[in-house]
Amino acid sequence: MTTKHVNRLLLIVALAVAYVGVPLLFGGNAYVLGLIVAALTIAGVAVAWALLGNLGGMVSFGHAAFFGVGSYTSAVLAMKLGVPVFAAMLLGGVGAAVSSIAMLPALRLRGPYFALAILAYAHIFQILATEMTPVTGGAGGLLSIPRFPAVFGVDFGEKTGGYLIILTIIVLSGLAYDAVRRSSWGLALKAMHDTEVATRVVGVPSTHLKAAMLALSAFITGVVGAFNAHFISFLEPDYAFSSGWTVLPIAAAIFGGYRTVWGPVVGALAIYLLDQLLFKPIMPHGHQMVLGVLLCAMILFSPGGLMPALRRRAAKEARHAHA
Amino acid sequence: MLTLEGVQVNFGGVQALKSASFSVGEGESIGLVGPNGAGKTTLFNVISGVVRPTGGRLDFRGASLLRLPEWKRARLGIGRSFQIPRPLGHCTVRENLIVAQRFGAGKKDPKRIDEILDLLNLREKADRDATTELALTEHKALEVGKALATEPSLLLLDEVLAGLETNSKRAFMERLAVVRERYRLAMVIIEHDIPTIAALCPRVLVLNFGQIIADGTPDAVFRDPEVIRSYTGETTL
Ligand SMILES: Nc1ncnc2c1ncn2[C@@H]1O[C@H](COP(=O)(O)OP(=O)(O)OP(=O)(O)O)[C@@H](O)[C@H]1O
Ligand SMILES: [Mg+2]
């Protein structure tokens, strides 16, 4: 079996466990399932963040903006215009992608300057959501946002249904990410990182490609934000645009392996579930500190994150098995 | 096919191009010579869109290029190499050509990529990392290859022969001649070595202090007193 086959097999097993195993195991445990959904919500943003960093070469400190715009767009569309919730969720992604247009001028900036500019943008959107009271409910927020409906006998408004939705969002995002990475776009994006001018003179519209990655990343983040809004059925600007929606996904991506497609998902599950199920009961105050230490340790011992470390380990064992 | 008129480039206080005017006909091969700092590379940068001129006209096949970004010019058929090779980052040799073909020529044609690899003697290095695993000759060949993969009608080569030892240089020159015939290209070649230029190009342009000071056959140009003066120290012209 080649690595490609192994990878495909692993993916199929992971999908089977995720779609069948988890609901069977935790379907009755609303608390644990709620935690898993929260972890996957972070995972979705983490995948989008890593996609932008990996393919677009852009480090963003402002993904909370896309999360917030997506959640508000979807909530407002569903509440005020009666748009069906699933459609509203996708439109939330579109809204976030559109909002990324405002960030296009920042694309000329490199490295830390881009990161800071996008942070400033995130703040602007939060202020907008707070000030546009007639539409967004202002600082008071929006209550009783419509939940997901029942379709074909599955109640997506329940925890298990919500879990299936966010899981599907992540799977589709990961597959889309992988497809772009393998395409000639992915190749050109990779080539652009250090040699943008050389890439442009062979015909690559580098700015367009980066803008497209920003829009795709924003779209995914917006859909995840929208999902969250309908799942918890409540929004306020401080929550929807909270810097936590930027920081936790970054930590998750780095922990799991920001250079891989599925590393951010693994990272989000590991970080969030460890924190909530293990550290928090032991250390009700300051449990996030343990996370910080864990993240530092990961960066020191395996800068590529958990996924590459596991892969190295598996490769080593395979060699031993041969010997 | 290409016409420059009064092209001017200032970098702060430095006038890299004062007023450059000339044209290139379809399929023509032109040598571009001039002392260090004369503005040769800057001229290529202007034509390919890397540098915006501060004045002048630049037309390609009857339309102005001035407002077009680099990538649109590449798609129109202008290919260039870089004096200091710039392989595309994190890519193999073949991937360099694939990106150039996919975006510059808008097609997927593995056969033609193999053909380019063969023409430039890069077949064996096709799957090597282009940034770290190539020798100088191969770097220069890849510069030509990237441009060729975009299927240009005008190829601008910036000192692709410089720094090569005699044998590889001769081989490379032969390859360039084959490439020119095969793809019916117009070429402008920057090169310091006069015998090389004379062998490859029936027409030579001399650039000095940002201006074309001579334009003609190699014989006529290299006998021109002003050209000889511009190369002070090089008495063996
Ligand atoms: N990006 C830039 N910024 C500032 N000055 C520049 C820039 N590029 C070129 N110059 C200056 O413009 C002048 C012309 O440079 P150019 O590279 O075009 O010369 P050249 O004829 O190609 O020389 P060489 O034979 O050494 O390659 C030089 O004085 C150079 O220092
Ligand atoms: Mg030069």
Coordinates of C-alpha atoms and ligand atoms in Angstrom, one line a residue:
Chain A
M1 CA 0.0 0.0 0.0
T2 CA 1.3 3.4 -0.9
T3 CA 1.1 6.5 1.4
K4 CA -1.7 7.7 -0.8
H5 CA -3.8 4.6 -0.1
V6 CA -3.0 4.7 3.6
N7 CA -4.1 8.3 3.7
R8 CA -7.3 7.6 1.8
L9 CA -8.1 4.6 4.1
L10 CA -7.4 6.8 7.2
L11 CA -9.7 9.4 5.9
I12 CA -12.5 6.9 5.3
V13 CA -12.1 5.4 8.8
A14 CA -12.1 8.9 10.3
L15 CA -15.3 9.8 8.4
A16 CA -17.0 6.6 9.5
V17 CA -16.1 7.2 13.1
A18 CA -17.2 10.8 12.8
Y19 CA -20.5 10.2 11.1
V20 CA -21.6 7.0 12.7
G21 CA -19.4 6.3 15.8
V22 CA -19.6 9.7 17.5
P23 CA -23.4 10.1 17.2
L24 CA -23.9 6.5 18.5
L25 CA -21.5 7.0 21.4
F26 CA -22.3 10.5 22.5
G27 CA -25.8 11.0 21.0
G28 CA -27.3 10.7 24.5
N29 CA -24.7 12.9 26.2
A30 CA -25.7 16.4 25.4
Y31 CA -22.8 17.9 27.4
V32 CA -20.0 16.0 25.6
L33 CA -21.7 16.4 22.2
G34 CA -22.0 20.2 22.9
L35 CA -18.3 20.3 23.6
I36 CA -17.5 18.4 20.4
V37 CA -19.6 20.9 18.4
A38 CA -17.9 23.8 20.0
A39 CA -14.5 22.2 19.2
L40 CA -15.5 21.6 15.6
T41 CA -16.7 25.2 15.3
I42 CA -13.2 26.3 16.2
A43 CA -11.9 23.6 13.8
G44 CA -13.8 25.1 10.9
V45 CA -12.2 28.5 11.5
A46 CA -8.9 26.9 12.0
V47 CA -9.0 25.1 8.6
A48 CA -10.0 28.4 6.9
W49 CA -7.2 30.2 8.7
A50 CA -4.6 27.6 7.7
L51 CA -5.8 27.6 4.1
L52 CA -5.2 31.4 3.9
G53 CA -1.8 31.0 5.5
N54 CA -0.7 28.0 3.6
L55 CA -2.0 28.8 0.1
G56 CA -2.2 32.5 0.2
G57 CA 0.9 33.1 2.4
M58 CA -1.1 35.5 4.6
V59 CA -1.2 35.4 8.4
S60 CA -4.5 36.8 9.6
F61 CA -5.3 38.1 13.1
G62 CA -8.7 39.1 11.9
H63 CA -10.8 35.9 11.3
A64 CA -13.2 36.9 14.0
A65 CA -14.4 39.6 11.5
F66 CA -15.5 36.9 9.0
F67 CA -17.0 34.8 11.8
G68 CA -19.0 37.8 13.0
V69 CA -20.1 39.0 9.6
G70 CA -21.2 35.4 8.6
S71 CA -23.1 35.0 11.8
Y72 CA -24.9 38.3 11.6
T73 CA -25.6 38.1 7.9
S74 CA -27.2 34.7 8.3
A75 CA -29.1 35.6 11.5
V76 CA -30.5 38.8 10.1
L77 CA -31.5 37.2 6.8
A78 CA -33.3 34.4 8.6
M79 CA -35.0 36.6 11.2
K80 CA -35.9 39.7 9.2
L81 CA -36.4 38.3 5.7
G82 CA -37.5 34.8 6.5
V83 CA -34.7 33.2 4.4
P84 CA -34.6 29.4 5.1
V85 CA -31.9 28.7 7.7
F86 CA -29.7 26.5 5.5
A87 CA -29.8 29.0 2.6
A88 CA -29.1 31.8 5.1
M89 CA -26.1 30.0 6.4
L90 CA -24.5 29.8 2.9
L91 CA -25.4 33.4 2.4
G92 CA -23.6 34.2 5.6
G93 CA -20.5 32.7 4.0
V94 CA -21.1 34.9 0.9
G95 CA -21.5 37.9 3.2
A96 CA -18.2 37.2 4.8
A97 CA -16.5 36.7 1.4
V98 CA -18.0 40.0 0.2
S99 CA -16.7 41.7 3.4
S100 CA -13.2 40.4 2.5
I101 CA -13.4 42.8 -0.5
A102 CA -12.9 45.6 2.0
M103 CA -9.6 44.0 2.9
L104 CA -8.2 43.9 -0.6
P105 CA -6.1 47.0 -0.2
A106 CA -4.3 45.1 2.6
L107 CA -3.2 42.4 0.2
R108 CA -0.3 44.6 -0.9
L109 CA 1.0 44.5 2.6
R110 CA 3.3 41.7 3.7
G111 CA 3.8 39.7 6.8
P112 CA 3.1 41.5 10.0
Y113 CA 1.7 44.5 8.3
F114 CA -1.0 42.4 6.7
A115 CA -1.7 40.7 10.0
L116 CA -2.1 44.1 11.7
A117 CA -4.2 45.6 9.0
I118 CA -6.7 42.7 9.0
L119 CA -6.9 43.0 12.8
A120 CA -7.9 46.6 12.4
Y121 CA -10.6 45.6 9.9
A122 CA -12.0 43.1 12.3
H123 CA -12.5 45.8 14.8
I124 CA -14.3 48.0 12.3
F125 CA -16.8 45.3 11.6
Q126 CA -17.4 44.8 15.3
I127 CA -18.1 48.5 15.7
L128 CA -20.5 48.4 12.7
A129 CA -22.4 45.5 14.2
T130 CA -22.7 47.4 17.5
E131 CA -23.8 50.7 15.9
M132 CA -26.3 49.4 13.3
T133 CA -28.9 48.8 16.0
P134 CA -32.0 48.6 13.8
V135 CA -30.6 45.7 11.9
T136 CA -28.3 43.9 14.4
G137 CA -30.0 44.7 17.6
G138 CA -26.9 46.7 18.7
A139 CA -25.0 45.8 21.8
G140 CA -28.1 44.0 23.1
G141 CA -27.7 41.4 20.5
L142 CA -30.2 39.2 18.7
L143 CA -32.3 36.6 20.6
S144 CA -34.2 33.5 19.4
I145 CA -32.4 33.3 16.1
P146 CA -34.2 30.5 14.2
R147 CA -32.6 27.1 14.7
F148 CA -32.0 24.5 11.9
P149 CA -35.1 22.7 10.7
A150 CA -35.9 19.0 10.6
V151 CA -35.2 17.5 7.2
F152 CA -36.1 13.9 6.2
G153 CA -36.9 13.1 9.8
V154 CA -33.5 14.3 11.1
D155 CA -33.9 17.3 13.5
F156 CA -31.0 19.5 12.7
G157 CA -32.0 21.8 15.5
E158 CA -30.9 19.2 18.0
K159 CA -27.4 18.7 19.2
T160 CA -26.7 15.6 17.1
G161 CA -28.2 17.3 14.0
G162 CA -26.0 20.3 14.7
Y163 CA -23.0 18.1 15.0
L164 CA -23.7 16.5 11.6
I165 CA -24.0 20.0 10.0
I166 CA -20.7 21.4 11.4
L167 CA -19.0 18.1 10.6
T168 CA -20.1 18.3 7.0
I169 CA -19.0 21.9 6.7
I170 CA -15.6 20.9 7.9
V171 CA -15.3 17.8 5.6
L172 CA -16.4 19.9 2.6
S173 CA -14.0 22.7 3.5
G174 CA -11.1 20.3 4.0
L175 CA -11.8 18.6 0.6
A176 CA -12.1 22.0 -1.1
Y177 CA -8.8 23.1 0.5
D178 CA -7.1 19.9 -0.6
A179 CA -8.5 20.3 -4.2
V180 CA -7.2 23.8 -4.5
R181 CA -3.8 22.8 -3.1
R182 CA -3.4 20.1 -5.7
S183 CA -4.6 22.2 -8.6
S184 CA -2.4 24.5 -10.8
W185 CA -3.7 27.3 -8.6
G186 CA -2.2 25.7 -5.6
L187 CA 1.1 25.3 -7.5
A188 CA 1.1 29.0 -8.5
L189 CA 0.2 30.0 -5.0
K190 CA 3.1 28.0 -3.6
A191 CA 5.4 29.5 -6.2
M192 CA 4.3 33.0 -5.3
H193 CA 5.4 32.9 -1.7
D194 CA 9.0 34.0 -2.2
T195 CA 9.1 34.9 -5.8
E196 CA 6.0 36.9 -6.6
V197 CA 7.4 39.0 -9.5
A198 CA 8.9 36.0 -11.2
T199 CA 5.5 34.3 -10.9
R200 CA 3.7 37.3 -12.3
V201 CA 5.9 37.5 -15.4
V202 CA 5.0 34.0 -16.4
G203 CA 1.3 35.0 -16.4
V204 CA 0.1 34.5 -12.9
P205 CA -2.3 37.2 -11.6
S206 CA -0.9 36.9 -8.1
T207 CA -3.1 39.5 -6.5
H208 CA -6.3 37.9 -7.9
L209 CA -5.2 34.5 -6.6
K210 CA -4.5 35.8 -3.2
A211 CA -7.8 37.7 -3.2
A212 CA -9.6 34.4 -4.1
M213 CA -7.9 32.6 -1.2
L214 CA -8.9 35.4 1.1
A215 CA -12.5 35.1 -0.2
L216 CA -12.6 31.4 0.2
S217 CA -11.2 31.5 3.7
A218 CA -13.7 34.2 4.6
F219 CA -16.5 32.2 3.1
I220 CA -15.7 29.1 5.1
T221 CA -15.3 31.2 8.3
G222 CA -18.6 33.0 7.6
V223 CA -20.5 29.7 7.1
V224 CA -19.0 28.4 10.4
G225 CA -20.0 31.6 12.1
A226 CA -23.5 31.4 10.6
F227 CA -23.8 27.7 11.8
N228 CA -22.8 28.8 15.3
A229 CA -25.4 31.6 15.3
H230 CA -28.3 29.2 14.4
F231 CA -26.9 26.5 16.7
I232 CA -26.8 28.6 19.9
S233 CA -29.6 30.8 18.7
F234 CA -28.2 34.0 20.2
L235 CA -25.7 36.7 19.1
E236 CA -24.2 39.9 20.4
P237 CA -21.3 41.8 18.9
D238 CA -18.8 41.2 21.7
Y239 CA -19.4 37.5 21.3
A240 CA -19.7 37.2 17.5
F241 CA -16.6 39.3 16.9
S242 CA -14.7 38.1 20.0
S243 CA -10.9 37.8 19.4
G244 CA -11.3 34.3 20.7
W245 CA -12.6 33.3 17.2
T246 CA -9.2 34.4 16.0
V247 CA -6.9 33.2 18.8
L248 CA -8.3 29.7 19.5
P249 CA -8.3 28.6 15.8
I250 CA -4.7 29.9 15.4
A251 CA -3.7 27.9 18.5
A252 CA -5.6 24.9 17.2
A253 CA -4.0 25.1 13.7
I254 CA -0.5 25.5 15.1
F255 CA -1.0 22.7 17.6
G256 CA -2.4 20.3 15.0
G257 CA -0.2 21.2 12.1
Y258 CA -1.0 24.4 10.1
R259 CA 0.8 23.0 7.0
T260 CA -1.6 20.1 6.7
V261 CA -5.3 20.1 5.7
W262 CA -6.6 18.1 8.6
G263 CA -4.1 19.1 11.3
P264 CA -6.2 22.1 12.3
V265 CA -9.2 19.9 12.9
V266 CA -7.2 17.4 15.0
G267 CA -5.7 20.4 16.8
A268 CA -9.0 22.0 17.6
L269 CA -10.5 18.8 19.0
A270 CA -7.3 18.1 21.0
I271 CA -7.0 21.5 22.5
Y272 CA -10.6 22.2 23.2
L273 CA -11.6 18.8 24.6
L274 CA -8.4 18.5 26.7
D275 CA -9.1 22.0 28.1
Q276 CA -12.7 21.4 28.9
L277 CA -12.7 17.8 30.0
L278 CA -9.3 17.6 31.7
F279 CA -7.7 20.8 32.7
K280 CA -10.9 22.7 33.6
P281 CA -12.1 20.2 36.2
I282 CA -8.6 20.1 37.7
M283 CA -7.9 23.8 37.6
P284 CA -11.2 25.8 37.4
H285 CA -9.2 29.0 37.4
G286 CA -6.3 29.5 35.0
H287 CA -6.8 26.2 33.0
Q288 CA -6.1 28.1 29.8
M289 CA -2.5 28.5 31.1
V290 CA -2.0 24.7 30.7
L291 CA -3.0 25.1 27.1
G292 CA -0.5 27.9 26.6
V293 CA 2.3 25.7 28.0
L294 CA 1.1 22.8 25.8
L295 CA 1.2 25.0 22.7
C296 CA 4.7 26.2 23.5
A297 CA 5.9 22.7 24.1
M298 CA 4.4 21.6 20.7
I299 CA 6.1 24.5 18.9
L300 CA 9.4 23.6 20.6
F301 CA 9.3 19.9 20.0
S302 CA 7.4 19.7 16.7
P303 CA 7.2 23.1 15.0
G304 CA 5.1 21.5 12.3
G305 CA 2.4 20.5 14.9
L306 CA 0.8 17.2 15.9
M307 CA -0.1 15.8 12.5
P308 CA 3.4 15.8 11.1
A309 CA 4.8 14.4 14.4
L310 CA 2.3 11.5 14.3
R311 CA 3.2 10.9 10.6
R312 CA 6.9 10.8 11.4
R313 CA 6.2 8.4 14.2
A314 CA 4.1 6.2 11.9
A315 CA 6.7 6.2 9.2
K316 CA 9.4 5.2 11.8
E317 CA 7.3 2.3 13.0
A318 CA 6.7 1.1 9.5
R319 CA 10.4 1.1 8.9
H320 CA 10.9 -0.9 12.1
A321 CA 8.2 -3.4 11.1
H322 CA 10.1 -3.9 7.8
A323 CA 13.4 -4.5 9.5
Chain B
M1 CA 5.8 44.1 -33.2
L2 CA 7.2 46.1 -30.3
T3 CA 7.9 49.8 -30.3
L4 CA 9.4 52.0 -27.7
E5 CA 9.5 55.7 -28.0
G6 CA 11.2 58.1 -25.6
V7 CA 10.9 55.6 -22.7
Q8 CA 12.2 57.2 -19.5
V9 CA 12.8 55.7 -16.1
N10 CA 13.9 57.5 -13.0
F11 CA 14.8 55.8 -9.7
G12 CA 14.8 58.7 -7.3
G13 CA 17.7 60.7 -8.5
V14 CA 19.1 58.0 -10.9
Q15 CA 18.0 58.2 -14.5
A16 CA 18.2 54.6 -15.6
L17 CA 16.6 55.3 -18.9
K18 CA 16.9 58.7 -20.4
S19 CA 15.0 58.3 -23.7
A20 CA 15.0 54.9 -25.2
S21 CA 13.5 54.4 -28.7
F22 CA 13.6 51.4 -31.0
S23 CA 11.4 48.8 -32.5
V24 CA 11.5 45.0 -32.9
G25 CA 10.1 43.3 -35.9
E26 CA 8.3 39.9 -36.0
G27 CA 10.9 37.1 -35.7
E28 CA 13.8 39.4 -35.4
S29 CA 16.9 38.6 -33.3
I30 CA 18.5 41.6 -31.7
G31 CA 21.5 41.9 -29.5
L32 CA 21.4 44.5 -26.7
V33 CA 24.8 45.6 -25.4
G34 CA 26.1 48.4 -23.3
P35 CA 28.4 48.9 -20.3
N36 CA 27.3 48.0 -16.7
G37 CA 24.6 50.2 -15.4
A38 CA 23.6 51.4 -18.9
G39 CA 20.0 50.5 -18.3
K40 CA 19.6 47.2 -20.2
T41 CA 17.9 45.2 -17.5
T42 CA 15.7 48.3 -16.7
L43 CA 14.6 48.2 -20.4
F44 CA 13.5 44.6 -20.0
N45 CA 11.8 45.5 -16.7
V46 CA 9.8 48.2 -18.5
I47 CA 8.8 46.0 -21.4
S48 CA 7.7 43.1 -19.1
G49 CA 5.9 45.4 -16.7
V50 CA 8.1 45.0 -13.7
V51 CA 9.0 48.7 -13.7
R52 CA 6.7 51.5 -14.7
P53 CA 8.3 54.1 -16.9
T54 CA 8.1 57.8 -15.9
G55 CA 7.6 58.7 -19.5
G56 CA 7.4 57.5 -23.1
R57 CA 5.4 55.1 -25.2
L58 CA 5.4 51.4 -25.3
D59 CA 3.3 49.5 -27.9
F60 CA 3.0 45.8 -28.7
R61 CA 1.2 44.8 -31.9
G62 CA -0.5 48.2 -32.1
A63 CA -1.7 48.5 -28.5
S64 CA -0.1 50.3 -25.6
L65 CA 1.3 48.0 -22.9
L66 CA 1.7 50.7 -20.3
R67 CA -1.5 50.1 -18.3
L68 CA -1.2 46.3 -18.4
P69 CA 0.2 44.3 -15.4
E70 CA 3.1 41.8 -15.9
W71 CA 0.8 38.8 -16.1
K72 CA -1.3 40.3 -18.9
R73 CA 1.8 41.1 -20.9
A74 CA 3.0 37.5 -20.5
R75 CA -0.3 36.3 -21.9
L76 CA 0.1 38.7 -24.8
G77 CA 3.3 36.9 -25.7
I78 CA 6.1 38.7 -24.0
G79 CA 8.5 36.3 -22.2
R80 CA 11.5 37.2 -20.3
S81 CA 14.4 35.8 -18.2
F82 CA 16.0 37.3 -15.2
Q83 CA 19.7 38.2 -15.1
I84 CA 19.9 36.7 -11.6
P85 CA 17.9 33.5 -12.0
R86 CA 14.6 33.5 -10.2
P87 CA 13.2 29.9 -10.1
L88 CA 9.7 29.8 -8.7
G89 CA 9.8 29.1 -5.0
H90 CA 9.3 25.6 -3.6
C91 CA 8.7 24.1 -7.1
T92 CA 10.5 21.5 -9.1
V93 CA 11.8 22.3 -12.6
R94 CA 8.8 20.7 -14.2
E95 CA 6.4 22.6 -11.9
N96 CA 8.0 25.9 -12.9
L97 CA 7.2 25.1 -16.5
I98 CA 3.7 23.9 -15.6
V99 CA 2.8 27.1 -13.8
A100 CA 4.2 29.2 -16.7
Q101 CA 2.3 27.1 -19.3
R102 CA -1.0 26.9 -17.3
F103 CA -1.1 30.6 -16.6
G104 CA 1.0 32.2 -19.4
A105 CA -0.2 30.1 -22.3
G106 CA -3.6 29.1 -20.7
K107 CA -3.2 25.4 -21.5
K108 CA -2.2 22.0 -20.2
D109 CA 0.2 20.4 -22.6
P110 CA 2.7 17.9 -21.0
K111 CA 4.1 17.1 -24.4
R112 CA 5.3 20.6 -25.0
I113 CA 6.7 20.7 -21.5
D114 CA 8.8 17.6 -22.2
E115 CA 9.8 19.2 -25.5
I116 CA 11.1 22.3 -23.7
L117 CA 12.9 20.1 -21.1
D118 CA 14.6 18.3 -23.9
L119 CA 15.5 21.4 -25.9
L120 CA 17.1 22.9 -22.9
N121 CA 18.7 19.7 -21.6
L122 CA 16.8 19.8 -18.4
R123 CA 15.1 16.4 -18.7
E124 CA 17.2 14.8 -16.0
K125 CA 16.6 17.6 -13.5
A126 CA 12.9 17.8 -14.2
D127 CA 11.8 16.6 -10.8
R128 CA 14.5 18.3 -8.8
D129 CA 13.9 21.3 -6.5
A130 CA 14.5 24.3 -8.8
T131 CA 15.8 26.6 -6.1
T132 CA 18.4 24.4 -4.4
E133 CA 19.4 21.6 -6.8
L134 CA 20.5 23.3 -10.0
A135 CA 23.9 24.3 -11.4
L136 CA 24.3 27.7 -13.0
T137 CA 23.8 26.5 -16.6
E138 CA 20.6 24.7 -15.5
H139 CA 19.4 27.8 -13.7
K140 CA 19.9 29.8 -16.9
A141 CA 18.2 27.2 -19.0
L142 CA 15.2 27.2 -16.6
E143 CA 15.0 31.0 -17.0
V144 CA 14.6 30.4 -20.8
G145 CA 12.3 27.5 -20.2
K146 CA 9.8 29.4 -18.0
A147 CA 9.6 32.1 -20.6
L148 CA 9.2 29.5 -23.4
A149 CA 6.4 27.7 -21.6
T150 CA 4.3 30.8 -21.7
E151 CA 4.5 30.5 -25.6
P152 CA 5.8 33.9 -26.2
S153 CA 6.2 35.6 -29.6
L154 CA 8.9 37.9 -28.1
L155 CA 11.6 36.5 -25.9
L156 CA 13.8 38.8 -23.8
L157 CA 16.9 37.1 -22.5
D158 CA 19.0 38.9 -19.9
E159 CA 22.6 37.6 -19.9
V160 CA 21.5 33.9 -20.0
L161 CA 25.0 33.1 -21.5
A162 CA 27.0 35.1 -19.0
G163 CA 29.1 33.2 -16.5
L164 CA 29.1 30.0 -18.4
E165 CA 32.3 28.3 -19.4
T166 CA 33.1 28.0 -23.1
N167 CA 31.7 24.6 -23.8
S168 CA 28.4 25.0 -22.1
K169 CA 28.1 28.5 -23.6
R170 CA 28.5 27.1 -27.1
A171 CA 26.0 24.3 -26.4
F172 CA 23.6 26.8 -25.0
M173 CA 23.9 29.1 -28.0
E174 CA 23.1 26.2 -30.3
R175 CA 20.0 25.4 -28.2
L176 CA 18.9 29.0 -28.4
A177 CA 19.2 29.0 -32.2
V178 CA 17.1 25.8 -32.3
V179 CA 14.5 27.3 -30.0
R180 CA 14.3 30.4 -32.1
E181 CA 13.7 28.4 -35.3
R182 CA 11.3 25.9 -33.7
Y183 CA 9.0 28.5 -32.1
R184 CA 9.6 31.3 -34.6
L185 CA 10.4 33.9 -32.0
A186 CA 11.6 37.4 -31.9
M187 CA 14.4 37.7 -29.5
V188 CA 16.2 40.4 -27.7
I189 CA 19.4 39.2 -26.1
I190 CA 21.5 41.1 -23.6
E191 CA 25.0 39.9 -23.7
H192 CA 28.4 41.3 -23.0
D193 CA 30.5 39.0 -25.2
I194 CA 30.7 40.5 -28.6
P195 CA 31.5 37.4 -30.7
T196 CA 28.5 35.6 -29.1
I197 CA 26.2 38.5 -30.1
A198 CA 27.7 38.7 -33.5
A199 CA 27.1 34.9 -34.0
L200 CA 23.4 35.0 -32.8
C201 CA 22.1 38.4 -33.9
P202 CA 22.1 40.1 -37.3
R203 CA 21.2 43.4 -35.5
V204 CA 22.7 45.0 -32.5
L205 CA 21.5 47.9 -30.3
V206 CA 23.9 49.7 -28.0
L207 CA 22.6 51.3 -24.9
N208 CA 24.6 53.8 -23.0
F209 CA 23.5 56.1 -20.1
G210 CA 19.9 55.2 -20.8
Q211 CA 19.9 56.0 -24.5
I212 CA 20.3 53.9 -27.7
I213 CA 23.5 55.2 -29.2
A214 CA 23.9 52.7 -32.1
D215 CA 21.6 50.4 -34.0
G216 CA 22.8 48.2 -36.9
T217 CA 24.7 45.1 -38.0
P218 CA 27.3 43.8 -35.6
D219 CA 30.1 44.8 -38.0
A220 CA 28.9 48.4 -38.4
V221 CA 28.0 48.9 -34.7
F222 CA 31.2 47.6 -33.2
R223 CA 33.2 49.8 -35.5
D224 CA 31.3 52.9 -34.5
P225 CA 33.7 55.3 -32.6
E226 CA 31.0 56.4 -30.1
V227 CA 30.3 52.7 -29.2
I228 CA 34.1 52.1 -28.7
R229 CA 34.3 55.2 -26.5
S230 CA 31.4 54.0 -24.4
Y231 CA 33.4 50.8 -23.7
T232 CA 36.4 52.7 -22.4
G233 CA 39.1 50.2 -21.6
E234 CA 37.8 47.6 -24.0
T235 CA 40.1 48.3 -26.9
T236 CA 39.8 45.0 -28.7
L237 CA 36.4 45.9 -30.2
Ligands
LIG1 N1 15.1 49.1 -8.7 C1 16.0 50.0 -8.8 N2 16.1 51.0 -7.9 C2 17.1 52.0 -8.0 N3 18.0 52.0 -9.0 C3 18.0 51.1 -9.9 C4 17.0 50.0 -9.8 N4 17.2 49.2 -10.9 C5 18.3 49.7 -11.5 N5 18.7 50.8 -10.9 C6 19.8 51.6 -11.4 O1 19.6 51.9 -12.8 C7 20.8 51.9 -13.5 C8 20.6 50.9 -14.7 O2 20.6 49.6 -14.1 P1 20.4 48.3 -15.0 O3 20.3 47.2 -14.1 O4 19.2 48.5 -15.9 O5 21.7 48.2 -15.8 P2 22.3 47.1 -16.8 O6 22.6 47.8 -18.1 O7 21.4 45.9 -16.8 O8 23.6 46.7 -16.0 P3 24.4 45.3 -15.9 O9 25.2 45.1 -17.2 O10 25.3 45.5 -14.7 O11 23.4 44.3 -15.7 C9 21.9 51.6 -12.6 O12 22.5 52.8 -12.1 C10 21.2 50.9 -11.4 O13 21.8 51.1 -10.2
MG2 MG 21.5 44.0 -16.2

